Structures are given as structure tokens and as C-alpha cells.
PDB file of C-alpha atoms in Angstrom:
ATOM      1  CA  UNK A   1       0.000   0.000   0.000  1.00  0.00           C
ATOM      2  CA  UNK A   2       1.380   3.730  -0.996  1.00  0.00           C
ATOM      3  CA  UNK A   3       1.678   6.220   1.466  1.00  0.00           C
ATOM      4  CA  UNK A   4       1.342   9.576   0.776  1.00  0.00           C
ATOM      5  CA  UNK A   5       2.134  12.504   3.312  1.00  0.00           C
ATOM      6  CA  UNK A   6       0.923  15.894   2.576  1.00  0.00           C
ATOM      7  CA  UNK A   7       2.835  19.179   3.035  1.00  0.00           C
ATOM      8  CA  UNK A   8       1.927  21.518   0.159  1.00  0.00           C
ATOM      9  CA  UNK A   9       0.336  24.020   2.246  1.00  0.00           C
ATOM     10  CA  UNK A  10       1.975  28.048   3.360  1.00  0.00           C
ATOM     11  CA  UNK A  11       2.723  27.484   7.207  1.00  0.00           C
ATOM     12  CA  UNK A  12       1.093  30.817   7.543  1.00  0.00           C
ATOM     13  CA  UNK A  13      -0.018  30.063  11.412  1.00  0.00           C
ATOM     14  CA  UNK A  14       3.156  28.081  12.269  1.00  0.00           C
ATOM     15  CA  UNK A  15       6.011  31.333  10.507  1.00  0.00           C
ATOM     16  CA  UNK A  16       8.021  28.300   9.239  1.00  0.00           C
ATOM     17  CA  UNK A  17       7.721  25.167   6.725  1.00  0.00           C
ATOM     18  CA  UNK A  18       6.073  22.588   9.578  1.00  0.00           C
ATOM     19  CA  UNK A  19       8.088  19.649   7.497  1.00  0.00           C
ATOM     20  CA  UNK A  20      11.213  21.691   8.766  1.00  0.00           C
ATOM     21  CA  UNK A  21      10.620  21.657  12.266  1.00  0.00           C
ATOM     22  CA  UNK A  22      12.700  19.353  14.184  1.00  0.00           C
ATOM     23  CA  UNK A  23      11.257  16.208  15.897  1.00  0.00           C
ATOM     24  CA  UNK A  24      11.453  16.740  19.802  1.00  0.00           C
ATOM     25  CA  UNK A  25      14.372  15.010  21.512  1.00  0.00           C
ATOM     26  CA  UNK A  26      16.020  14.706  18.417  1.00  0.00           C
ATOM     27  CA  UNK A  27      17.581  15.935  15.062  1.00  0.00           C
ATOM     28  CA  UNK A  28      14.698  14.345  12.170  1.00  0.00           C
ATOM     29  CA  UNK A  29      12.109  17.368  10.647  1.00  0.00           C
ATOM     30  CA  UNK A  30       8.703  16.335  11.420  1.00  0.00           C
ATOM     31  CA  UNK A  31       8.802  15.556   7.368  1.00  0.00           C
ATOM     32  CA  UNK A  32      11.573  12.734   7.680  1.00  0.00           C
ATOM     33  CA  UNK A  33       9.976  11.295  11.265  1.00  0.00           C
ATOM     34  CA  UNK A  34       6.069  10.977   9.830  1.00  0.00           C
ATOM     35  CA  UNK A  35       7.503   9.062   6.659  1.00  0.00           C
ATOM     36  CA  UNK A  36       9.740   6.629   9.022  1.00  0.00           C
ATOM     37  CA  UNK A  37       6.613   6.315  10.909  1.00  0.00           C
ATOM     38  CA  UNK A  38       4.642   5.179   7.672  1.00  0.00           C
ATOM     39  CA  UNK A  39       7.518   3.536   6.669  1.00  0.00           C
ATOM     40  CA  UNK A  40       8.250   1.189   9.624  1.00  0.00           C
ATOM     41  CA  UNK A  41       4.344   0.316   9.686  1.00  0.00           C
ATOM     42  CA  UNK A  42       5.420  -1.147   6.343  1.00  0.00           C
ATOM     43  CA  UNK A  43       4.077   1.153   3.268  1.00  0.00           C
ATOM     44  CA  UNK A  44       5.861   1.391   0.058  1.00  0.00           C
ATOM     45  CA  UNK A  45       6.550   3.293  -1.786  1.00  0.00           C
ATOM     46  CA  UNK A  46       6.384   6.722  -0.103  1.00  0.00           C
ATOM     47  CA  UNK A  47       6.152   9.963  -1.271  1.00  0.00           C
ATOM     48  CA  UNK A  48       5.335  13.438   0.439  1.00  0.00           C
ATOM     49  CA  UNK A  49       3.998  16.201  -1.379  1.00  0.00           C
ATOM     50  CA  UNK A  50       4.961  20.129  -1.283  1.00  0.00           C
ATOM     51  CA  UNK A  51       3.876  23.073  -2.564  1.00  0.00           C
ATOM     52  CA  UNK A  52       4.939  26.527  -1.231  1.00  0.00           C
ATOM     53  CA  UNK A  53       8.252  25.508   0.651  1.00  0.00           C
ATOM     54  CA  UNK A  54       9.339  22.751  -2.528  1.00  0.00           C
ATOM     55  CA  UNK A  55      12.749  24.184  -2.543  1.00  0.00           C
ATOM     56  CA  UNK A  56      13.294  23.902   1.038  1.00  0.00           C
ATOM     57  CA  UNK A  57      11.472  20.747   1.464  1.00  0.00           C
ATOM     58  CA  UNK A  58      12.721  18.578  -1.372  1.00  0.00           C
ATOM     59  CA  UNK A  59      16.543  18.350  -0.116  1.00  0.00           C
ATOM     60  CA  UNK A  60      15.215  17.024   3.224  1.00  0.00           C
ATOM     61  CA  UNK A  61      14.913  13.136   0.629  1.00  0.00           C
ATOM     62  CA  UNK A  62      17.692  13.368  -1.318  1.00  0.00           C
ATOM     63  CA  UNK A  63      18.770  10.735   0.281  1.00  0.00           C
ATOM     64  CA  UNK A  64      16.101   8.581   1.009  1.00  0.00           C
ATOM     65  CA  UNK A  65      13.017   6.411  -0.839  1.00  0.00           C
ATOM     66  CA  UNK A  66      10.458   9.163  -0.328  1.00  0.00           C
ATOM     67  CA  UNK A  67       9.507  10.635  -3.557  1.00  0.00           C
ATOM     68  CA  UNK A  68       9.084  14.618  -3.413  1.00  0.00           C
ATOM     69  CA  UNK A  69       5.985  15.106  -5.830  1.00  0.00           C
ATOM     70  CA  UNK A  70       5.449  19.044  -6.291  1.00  0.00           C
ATOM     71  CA  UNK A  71       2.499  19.897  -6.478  1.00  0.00           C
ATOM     72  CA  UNK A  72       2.398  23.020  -8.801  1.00  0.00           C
ATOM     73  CA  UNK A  73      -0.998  24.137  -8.202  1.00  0.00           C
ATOM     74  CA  UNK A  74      -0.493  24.066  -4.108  1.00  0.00           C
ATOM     75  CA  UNK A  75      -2.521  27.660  -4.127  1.00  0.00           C
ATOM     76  CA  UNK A  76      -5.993  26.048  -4.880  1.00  0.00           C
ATOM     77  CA  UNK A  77      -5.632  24.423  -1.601  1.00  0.00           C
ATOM     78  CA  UNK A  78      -5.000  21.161   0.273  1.00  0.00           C
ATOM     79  CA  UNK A  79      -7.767  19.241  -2.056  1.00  0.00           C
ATOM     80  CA  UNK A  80      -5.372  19.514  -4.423  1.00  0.00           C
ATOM     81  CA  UNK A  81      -2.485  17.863  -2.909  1.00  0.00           C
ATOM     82  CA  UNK A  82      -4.693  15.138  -1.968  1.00  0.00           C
ATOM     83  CA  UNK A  83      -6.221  14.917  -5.534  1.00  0.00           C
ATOM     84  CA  UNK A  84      -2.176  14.521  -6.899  1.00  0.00           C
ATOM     85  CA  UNK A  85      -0.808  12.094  -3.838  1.00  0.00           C
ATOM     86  CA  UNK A  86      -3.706   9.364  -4.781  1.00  0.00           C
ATOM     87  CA  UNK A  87      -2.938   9.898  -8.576  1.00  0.00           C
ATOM     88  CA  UNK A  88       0.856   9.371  -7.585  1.00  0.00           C
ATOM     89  CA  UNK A  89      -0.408   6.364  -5.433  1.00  0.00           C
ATOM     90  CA  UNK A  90      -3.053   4.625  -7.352  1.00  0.00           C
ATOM     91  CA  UNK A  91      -0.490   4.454 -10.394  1.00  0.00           C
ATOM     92  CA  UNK A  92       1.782   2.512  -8.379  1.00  0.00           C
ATOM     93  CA  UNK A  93       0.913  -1.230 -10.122  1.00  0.00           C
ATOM     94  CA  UNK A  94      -1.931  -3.287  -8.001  1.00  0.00           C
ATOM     95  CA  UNK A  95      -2.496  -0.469  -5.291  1.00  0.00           C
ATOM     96  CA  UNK A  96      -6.236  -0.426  -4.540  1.00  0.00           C
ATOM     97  CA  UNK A  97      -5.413   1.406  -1.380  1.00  0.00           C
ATOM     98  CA  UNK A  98      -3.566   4.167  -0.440  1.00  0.00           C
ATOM     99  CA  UNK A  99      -3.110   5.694   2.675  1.00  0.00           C
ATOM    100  CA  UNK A 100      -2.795   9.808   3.217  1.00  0.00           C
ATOM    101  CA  UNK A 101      -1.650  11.447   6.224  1.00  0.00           C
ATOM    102  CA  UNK A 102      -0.038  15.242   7.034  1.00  0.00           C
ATOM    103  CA  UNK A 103       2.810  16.257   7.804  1.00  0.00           C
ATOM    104  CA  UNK A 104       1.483  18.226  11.193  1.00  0.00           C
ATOM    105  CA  UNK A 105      -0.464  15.363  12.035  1.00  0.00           C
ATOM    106  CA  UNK A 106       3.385  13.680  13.686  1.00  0.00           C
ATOM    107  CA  UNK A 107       3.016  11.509  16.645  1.00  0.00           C
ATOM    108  CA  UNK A 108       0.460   8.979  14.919  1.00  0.00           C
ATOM    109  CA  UNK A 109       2.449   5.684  15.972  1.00  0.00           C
ATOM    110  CA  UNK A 110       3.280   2.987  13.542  1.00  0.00           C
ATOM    111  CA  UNK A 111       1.403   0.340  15.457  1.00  0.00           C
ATOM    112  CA  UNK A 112      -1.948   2.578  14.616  1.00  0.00           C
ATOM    113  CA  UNK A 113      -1.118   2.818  10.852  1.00  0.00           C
ATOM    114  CA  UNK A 114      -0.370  -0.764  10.756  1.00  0.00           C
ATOM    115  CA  UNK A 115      -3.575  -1.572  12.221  1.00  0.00           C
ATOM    116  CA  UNK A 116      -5.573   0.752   9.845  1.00  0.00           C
ATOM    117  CA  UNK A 117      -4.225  -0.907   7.545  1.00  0.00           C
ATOM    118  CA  UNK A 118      -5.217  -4.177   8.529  1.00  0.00           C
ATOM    119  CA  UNK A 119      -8.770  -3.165   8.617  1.00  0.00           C
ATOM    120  CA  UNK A 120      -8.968  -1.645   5.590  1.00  0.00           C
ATOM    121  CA  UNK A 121      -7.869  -4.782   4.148  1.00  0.00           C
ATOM    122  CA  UNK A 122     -10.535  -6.830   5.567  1.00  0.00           C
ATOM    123  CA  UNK A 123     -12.940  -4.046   4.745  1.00  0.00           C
ATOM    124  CA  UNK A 124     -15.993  -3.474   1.297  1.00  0.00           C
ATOM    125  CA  UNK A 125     -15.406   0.398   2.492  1.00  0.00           C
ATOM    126  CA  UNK A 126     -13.860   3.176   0.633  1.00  0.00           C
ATOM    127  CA  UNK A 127     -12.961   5.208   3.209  1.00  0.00           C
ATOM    128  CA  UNK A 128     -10.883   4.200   6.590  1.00  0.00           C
ATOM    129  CA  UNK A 129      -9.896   6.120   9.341  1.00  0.00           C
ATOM    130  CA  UNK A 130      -9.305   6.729  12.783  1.00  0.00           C
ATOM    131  CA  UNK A 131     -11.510   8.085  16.013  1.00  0.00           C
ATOM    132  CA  UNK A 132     -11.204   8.241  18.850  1.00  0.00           C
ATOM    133  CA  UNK A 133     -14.785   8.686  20.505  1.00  0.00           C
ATOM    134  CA  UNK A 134     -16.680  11.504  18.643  1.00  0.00           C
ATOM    135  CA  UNK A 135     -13.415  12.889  16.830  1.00  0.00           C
ATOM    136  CA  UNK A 136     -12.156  11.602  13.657  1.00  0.00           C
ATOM    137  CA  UNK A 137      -8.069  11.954  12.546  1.00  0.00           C
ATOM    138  CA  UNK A 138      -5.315  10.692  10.366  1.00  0.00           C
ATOM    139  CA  UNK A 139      -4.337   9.005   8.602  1.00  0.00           C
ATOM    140  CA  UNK A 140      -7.004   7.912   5.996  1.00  0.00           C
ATOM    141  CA  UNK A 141      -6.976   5.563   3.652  1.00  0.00           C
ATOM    142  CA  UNK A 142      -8.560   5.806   0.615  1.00  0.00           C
ATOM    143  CA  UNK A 143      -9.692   2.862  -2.008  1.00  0.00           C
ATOM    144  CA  UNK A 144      -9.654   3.502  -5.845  1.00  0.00           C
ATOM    145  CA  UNK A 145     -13.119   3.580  -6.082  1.00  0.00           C
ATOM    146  CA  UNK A 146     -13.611   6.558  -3.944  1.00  0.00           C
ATOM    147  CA  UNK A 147     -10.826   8.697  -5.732  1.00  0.00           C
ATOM    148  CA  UNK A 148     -12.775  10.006  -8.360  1.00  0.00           C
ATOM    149  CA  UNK A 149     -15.588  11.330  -6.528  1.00  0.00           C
ATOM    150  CA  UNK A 150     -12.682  14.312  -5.492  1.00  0.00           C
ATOM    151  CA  UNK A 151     -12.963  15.715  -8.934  1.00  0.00           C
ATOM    152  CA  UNK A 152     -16.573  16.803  -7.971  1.00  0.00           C
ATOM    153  CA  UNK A 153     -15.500  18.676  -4.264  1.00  0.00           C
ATOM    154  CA  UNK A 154     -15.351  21.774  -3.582  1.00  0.00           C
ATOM    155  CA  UNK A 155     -11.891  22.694  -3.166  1.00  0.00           C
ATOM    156  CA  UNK A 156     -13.096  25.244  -0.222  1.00  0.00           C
ATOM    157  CA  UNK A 157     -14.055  22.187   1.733  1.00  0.00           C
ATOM    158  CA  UNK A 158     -11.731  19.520   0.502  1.00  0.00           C
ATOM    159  CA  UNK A 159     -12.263  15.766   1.161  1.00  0.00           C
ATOM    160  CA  UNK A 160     -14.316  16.158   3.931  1.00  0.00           C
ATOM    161  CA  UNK A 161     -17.128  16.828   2.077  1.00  0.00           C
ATOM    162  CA  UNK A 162     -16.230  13.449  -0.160  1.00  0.00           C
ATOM    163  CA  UNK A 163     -15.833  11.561   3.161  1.00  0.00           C
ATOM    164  CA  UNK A 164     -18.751  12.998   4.587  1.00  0.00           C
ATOM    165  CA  UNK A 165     -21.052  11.799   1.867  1.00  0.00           C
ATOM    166  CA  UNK A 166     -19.847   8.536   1.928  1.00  0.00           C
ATOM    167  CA  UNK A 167     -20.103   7.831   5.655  1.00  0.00           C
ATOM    168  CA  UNK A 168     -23.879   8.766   5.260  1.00  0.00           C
ATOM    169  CA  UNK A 169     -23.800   6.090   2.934  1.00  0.00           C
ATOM    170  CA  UNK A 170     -22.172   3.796   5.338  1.00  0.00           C
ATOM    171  CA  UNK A 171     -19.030   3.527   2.900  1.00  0.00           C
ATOM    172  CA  UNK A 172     -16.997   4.670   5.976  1.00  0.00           C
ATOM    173  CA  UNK A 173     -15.545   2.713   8.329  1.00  0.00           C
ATOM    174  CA  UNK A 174     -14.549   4.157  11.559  1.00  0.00           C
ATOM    175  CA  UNK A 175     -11.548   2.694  13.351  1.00  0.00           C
ATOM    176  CA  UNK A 176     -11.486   3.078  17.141  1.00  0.00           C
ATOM    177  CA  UNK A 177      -7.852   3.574  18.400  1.00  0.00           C
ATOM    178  CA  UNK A 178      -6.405   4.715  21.733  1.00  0.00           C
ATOM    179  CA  UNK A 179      -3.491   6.857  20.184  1.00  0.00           C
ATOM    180  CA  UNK A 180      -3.835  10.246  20.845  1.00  0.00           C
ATOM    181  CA  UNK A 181      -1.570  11.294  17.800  1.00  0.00           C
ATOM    182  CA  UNK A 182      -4.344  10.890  15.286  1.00  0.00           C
ATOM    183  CA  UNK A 183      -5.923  14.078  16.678  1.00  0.00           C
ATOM    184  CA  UNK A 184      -3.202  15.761  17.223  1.00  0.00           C
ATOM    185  CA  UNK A 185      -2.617  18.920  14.826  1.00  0.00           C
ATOM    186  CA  UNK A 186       0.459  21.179  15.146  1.00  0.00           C
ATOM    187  CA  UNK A 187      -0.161  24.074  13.041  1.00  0.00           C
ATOM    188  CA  UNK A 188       0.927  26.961  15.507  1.00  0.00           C
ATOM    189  CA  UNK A 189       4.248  27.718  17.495  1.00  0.00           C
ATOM    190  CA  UNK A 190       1.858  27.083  20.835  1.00  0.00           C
ATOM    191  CA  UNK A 191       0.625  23.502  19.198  1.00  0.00           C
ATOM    192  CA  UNK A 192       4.361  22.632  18.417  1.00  0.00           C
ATOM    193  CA  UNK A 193       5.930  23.576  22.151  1.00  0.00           C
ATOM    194  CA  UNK A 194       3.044  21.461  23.649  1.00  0.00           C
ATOM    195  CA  UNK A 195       3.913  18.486  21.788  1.00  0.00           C
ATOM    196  CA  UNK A 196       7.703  19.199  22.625  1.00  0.00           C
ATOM    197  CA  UNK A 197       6.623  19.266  26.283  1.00  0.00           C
ATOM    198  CA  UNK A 198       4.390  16.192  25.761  1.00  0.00           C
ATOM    199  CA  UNK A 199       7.535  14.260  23.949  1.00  0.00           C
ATOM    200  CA  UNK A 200      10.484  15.181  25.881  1.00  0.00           C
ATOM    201  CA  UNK A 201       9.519  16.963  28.996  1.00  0.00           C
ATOM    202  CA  UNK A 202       9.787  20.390  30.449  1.00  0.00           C
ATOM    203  CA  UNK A 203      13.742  19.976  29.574  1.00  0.00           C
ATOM    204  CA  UNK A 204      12.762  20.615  25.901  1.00  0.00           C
ATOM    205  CA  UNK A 205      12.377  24.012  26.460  1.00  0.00           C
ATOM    206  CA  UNK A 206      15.869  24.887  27.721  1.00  0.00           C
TER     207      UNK A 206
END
């Protein structure tokens, strides 16, 4: 299954490319730790996707499997980084699956992915992903027969309005997890020191 990790967008909340930040307690970006992550949970290949910070982002895999797919129109939003991840994905030969998660989404643990993935495989939905109680996170995976219906979405709403519309239909099935990480966004310099206090400790802020 393909793995697909999106980071296309501006930063505009966070001041600073969020696949640049550095993994508490220790040297990785967030951008190399979330594709290990998907990585040791056992998806190939990988590839992340930029958009506004390409130039910065790109050298971060020069030395690695990930494939850096730029994403050229990143302006029209995050629907469209989704839209050209599954393309990148679904042309991989015999993936039906494919399995997209962001880059400030970081402390999802490889033991949840690998389960996800599990389920989806044992699953007639088009649409996995995980909750925990009432609140729904990443990653997702999405089958090929779901893909197209993100032509028709409104790029103002992004897949959520594709996911939404299936889960009325009951083409959604909800994975119940106990790992916080799936919720947990980091899109502000307030979001990022909690989860370096979370990780490491009140050292980390020395």
C-alpha cells in the first residue's frame, strides 16, 4: 500500500515550513519522522507532497526512498495535494489502497497505521480512518473507487465533504484507536511547544 504525506500548504499560522521543524528530543524534521513512521508500519513506496516551501522541502529526501511530488498548483488548496498524492499512489501497479496522512499530524504511531491498515484490508469500504470517541483523525486511507468522486469537491471544503457523503452512505468505516496522535494537529508555534513538552519533557524548552 502507498503512502502519501501531505505538506503543500503556506505554514502561515506556524512562521516556518512545519516539514522543517525538528522532531522533539532529536535531530529528524517532522517531514523525515512521519515518513519513518509510515515507513516502519510497512508502506511502500512513499512519497510526500509540497507546494509553497518545494525548494526547502525537497533536499530534506535526497537521500532517502520518499519521492518529493510538487504539487504546482499548491494555491488552490490542500484538495489539491490530496487529488495529486492518490494519482501518484493509485499508479503505483496493483495499489487499490492508499493511505494519506499530514505532515502536522506527527506523533500517529506505527502500530496505529499498521492496524488501519489491517482493517482496511478486511474491509468493502472506501474510506478508513481513525476516532477516537466523537473525533475523527489521520491518517485515511482511501480505495480507488472513492478517488474520483474528489474531482466533484469543492476545493473550499476539501475531502471532507467526499468523506462525509460517503459515511452517510455507510461507505466509511470508523476505526477506534487509543493513540492520541491521530488528533493531534500542530499548526501553531503554541501547538508545536506542547507536543515538545508532551515528547520530551519540560527539559525541551531549555
Amino acid at each position: 500500500m502507498p503512502g502519501i504525506v501531505l505538506a503543500g500548504g503556506r505554514s502561515l499560522r506556524m512562521g516556518w515550513p512545519k516539514a522543517l521543524l525538528r522532531w522533539p528530543g532529536e535531530t529528524v524534521s517532522l517531514g523525515r519522522h512521519v515518513t519513518s513512521t509510515l515507513r516502519d508500519a510497512g508502506l511502500s513506496p512513499l512519497a510526500i507532497v509540497t507546494g509553497a516551501h518545494h525548494d526547502q522541502i525537497a533536499p530534506l529526501f535526497a537521500d532517502t526512498d520518499v519521492a518529493v511530488v510538487y504539487n504546482a498548483d499548491h494555491d488552490a488548496g490542500q484538495l489539491s495535494s490530496l487529488q495529486l498524492g492518490l494519482r501518484w499512489g493509485l499508479a503505483v501497479p496493483g495499489a487499490e489502497w492508499v493511505l494519506v496522512t499530514l505532515v502536522d499530524v506527527p506523533a500517529v504511531q506505527a502500530d496505529t497505521v499498521r492496524h488501519l491498515i489491517a482493517q482496511a484490508r478486511h474491509s468493502s469500504a472506501l474510506v478508513v480512518r481513525p476516532v477516537i470517541g466523537a473525533s475523527h483523525g489521520h491518517p485515511v486511507i482511501w480505495r480507488r473507487e472513492a478517488v474520483h468522486q474528489l474531482d466533484q469537491a469543492d476545493p473550499a471544503v476539501g475531502g471532507r465533504s467526499v468523506v462525509r457523503a460517503l459515511a452517510a452512505r455507510g461507505r466509511v468505516l470508523d476505526v477506534p484507536v487509543d493513540d492520541a496522535g491521530v488528533l493531534l494537529d500542530v499548526d501553531t508555534p503554541d501547538e508545536y511547544d506542547a507536543l515538545r513538552r508532551a515528547m520530551t519533557g519540560p527539559a525541551s524548552e531549555s
